[in-house]
Short mmCIF file of C-alpha atoms in Angstrom, two decimals:
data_model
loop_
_atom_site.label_atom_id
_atom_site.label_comp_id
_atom_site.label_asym_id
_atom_site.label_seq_id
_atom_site.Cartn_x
_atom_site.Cartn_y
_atom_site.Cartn_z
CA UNK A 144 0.00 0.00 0.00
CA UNK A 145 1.55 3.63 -0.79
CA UNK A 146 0.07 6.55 -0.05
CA UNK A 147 0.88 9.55 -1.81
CA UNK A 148 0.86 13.63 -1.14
CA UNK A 149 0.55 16.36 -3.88
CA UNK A 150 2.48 19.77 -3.15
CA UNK A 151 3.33 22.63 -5.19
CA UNK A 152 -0.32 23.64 -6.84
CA UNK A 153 -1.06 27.42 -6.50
CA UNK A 154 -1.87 30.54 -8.43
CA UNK A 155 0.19 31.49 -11.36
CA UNK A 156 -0.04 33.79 -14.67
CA UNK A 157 -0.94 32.44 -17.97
CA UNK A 158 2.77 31.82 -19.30
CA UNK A 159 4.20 30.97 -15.90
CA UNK A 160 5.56 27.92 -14.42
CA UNK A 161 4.99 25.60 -11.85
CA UNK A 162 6.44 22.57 -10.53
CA UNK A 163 4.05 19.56 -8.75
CA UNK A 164 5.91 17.26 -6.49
CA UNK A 165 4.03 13.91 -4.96
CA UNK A 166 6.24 12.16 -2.00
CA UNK A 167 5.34 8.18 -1.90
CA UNK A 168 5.50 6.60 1.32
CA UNK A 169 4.64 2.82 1.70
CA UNK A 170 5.10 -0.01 -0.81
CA UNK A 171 7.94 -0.23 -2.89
CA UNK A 172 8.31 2.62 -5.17
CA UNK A 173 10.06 1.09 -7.90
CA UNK A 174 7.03 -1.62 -8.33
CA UNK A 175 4.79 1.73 -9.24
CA UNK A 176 3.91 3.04 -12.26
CA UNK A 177 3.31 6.85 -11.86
CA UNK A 178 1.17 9.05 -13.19
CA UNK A 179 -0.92 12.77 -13.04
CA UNK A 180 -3.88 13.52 -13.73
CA UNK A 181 -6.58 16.65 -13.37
CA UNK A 182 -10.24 17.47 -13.07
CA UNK A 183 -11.32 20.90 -13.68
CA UNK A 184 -14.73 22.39 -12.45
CA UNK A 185 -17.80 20.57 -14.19
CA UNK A 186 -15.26 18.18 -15.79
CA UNK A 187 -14.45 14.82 -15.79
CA UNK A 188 -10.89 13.72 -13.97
CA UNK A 189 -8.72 12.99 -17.04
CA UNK A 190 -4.87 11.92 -17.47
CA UNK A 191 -2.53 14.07 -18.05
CA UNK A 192 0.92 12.29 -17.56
CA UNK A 193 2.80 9.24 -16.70
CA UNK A 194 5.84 7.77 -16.00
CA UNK A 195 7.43 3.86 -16.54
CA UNK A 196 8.80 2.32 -12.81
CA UNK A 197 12.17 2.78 -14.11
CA UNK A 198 11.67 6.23 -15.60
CA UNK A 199 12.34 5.54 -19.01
CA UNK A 200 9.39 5.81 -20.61
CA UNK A 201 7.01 8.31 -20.55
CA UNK A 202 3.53 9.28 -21.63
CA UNK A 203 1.38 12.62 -22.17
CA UNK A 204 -1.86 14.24 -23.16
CA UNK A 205 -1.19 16.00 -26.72
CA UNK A 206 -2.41 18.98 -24.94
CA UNK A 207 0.44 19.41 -22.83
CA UNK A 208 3.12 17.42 -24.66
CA UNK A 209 6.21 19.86 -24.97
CA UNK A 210 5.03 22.22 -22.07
CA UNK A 211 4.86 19.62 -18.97
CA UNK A 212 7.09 17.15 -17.91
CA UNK A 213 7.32 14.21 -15.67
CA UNK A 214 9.96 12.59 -13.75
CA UNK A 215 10.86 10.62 -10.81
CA UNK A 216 13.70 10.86 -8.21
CA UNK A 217 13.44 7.12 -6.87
CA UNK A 218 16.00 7.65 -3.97
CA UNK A 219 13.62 10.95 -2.81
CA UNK A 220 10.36 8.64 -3.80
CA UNK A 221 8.84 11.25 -5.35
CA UNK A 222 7.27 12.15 -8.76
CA UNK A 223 7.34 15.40 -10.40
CA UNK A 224 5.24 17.37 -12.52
CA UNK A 225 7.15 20.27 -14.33
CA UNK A 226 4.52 22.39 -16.14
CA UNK A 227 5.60 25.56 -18.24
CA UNK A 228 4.18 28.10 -20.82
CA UNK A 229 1.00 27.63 -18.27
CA UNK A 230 -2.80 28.31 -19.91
CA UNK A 231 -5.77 29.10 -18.56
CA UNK A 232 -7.50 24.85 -19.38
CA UNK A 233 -4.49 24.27 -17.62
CA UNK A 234 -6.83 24.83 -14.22
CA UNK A 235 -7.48 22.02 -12.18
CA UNK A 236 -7.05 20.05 -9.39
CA UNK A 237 -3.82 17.91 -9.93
CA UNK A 238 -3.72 14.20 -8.51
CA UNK A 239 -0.75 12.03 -8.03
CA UNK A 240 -1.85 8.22 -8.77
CA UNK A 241 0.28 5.31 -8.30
CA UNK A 242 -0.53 1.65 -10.08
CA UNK A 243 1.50 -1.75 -9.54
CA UNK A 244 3.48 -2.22 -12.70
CA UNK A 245 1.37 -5.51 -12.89
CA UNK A 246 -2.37 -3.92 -12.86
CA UNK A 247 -3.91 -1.61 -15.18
CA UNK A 248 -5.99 0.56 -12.85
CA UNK A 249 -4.63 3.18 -10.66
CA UNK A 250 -5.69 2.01 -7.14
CA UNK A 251 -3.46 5.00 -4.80
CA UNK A 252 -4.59 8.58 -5.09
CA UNK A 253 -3.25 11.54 -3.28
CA UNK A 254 -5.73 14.48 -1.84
CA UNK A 255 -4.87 16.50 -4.87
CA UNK A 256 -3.60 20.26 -5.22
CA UNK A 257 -4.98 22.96 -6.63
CA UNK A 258 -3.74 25.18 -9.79
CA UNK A 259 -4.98 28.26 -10.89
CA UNK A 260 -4.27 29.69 -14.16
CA UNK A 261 -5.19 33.53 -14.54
CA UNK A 262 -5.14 35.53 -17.79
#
């Protein structure tokens, strides 16, 4: 079992940047395949990134490919979430989500955190 705590939302500037950070604790980090996703008011949650146990492979919505990035420090067990050139569809609340390399479903969730695009 892992659980798993979002940091880093906040308010920011269309343009800006801003830099999500999700600290595993429990479980064995390296058997989890990592990802972010995001719900914005009146929406549905949807995926936005993930990232391979070992960090080599990586996956994105083609809205944000080239703008976020993912990555994980395995020794800090945590997973990041760089986003830059920051729009306003980029608001939502952010969740950290954590799946066993051998499942398909994300079963761990964080509380989420909170980012607020303004023109």
């Amino acid at each position: 079992q892992v659980q798993l705590v979002e940091s880093g939302g906040g308010l920011v500037q269309a343009g800006d940047s801003l830099r999500l950070s999700c600290a595993a604790s429990g479980g064995t980090f390296s058997m989890y395949v990592m990802g972010w996703f995001r719900q914005a008011p009146g929406k549905e949650r949807e995926f936005v990134a993930r990232i391979s146990w070992s960090g080599g492979a990586t996956t994105y919505r083609d809205s944000v490919k080239g703008r976020f990035t993912i990555s994980r420090d395995s020794a800090k067990r945590t997973v990041y979430l760089q986003m830059n050139s920051l729009k306003l569809d980029d608001t939502a609340v952010y969740y950290c989500a954590a799946r066993r390399i051998t499942e398909t479903e994300y079963a761990f969730w964080g509380q989420g955190t909170q980012v607020t695009v303004s023109s």
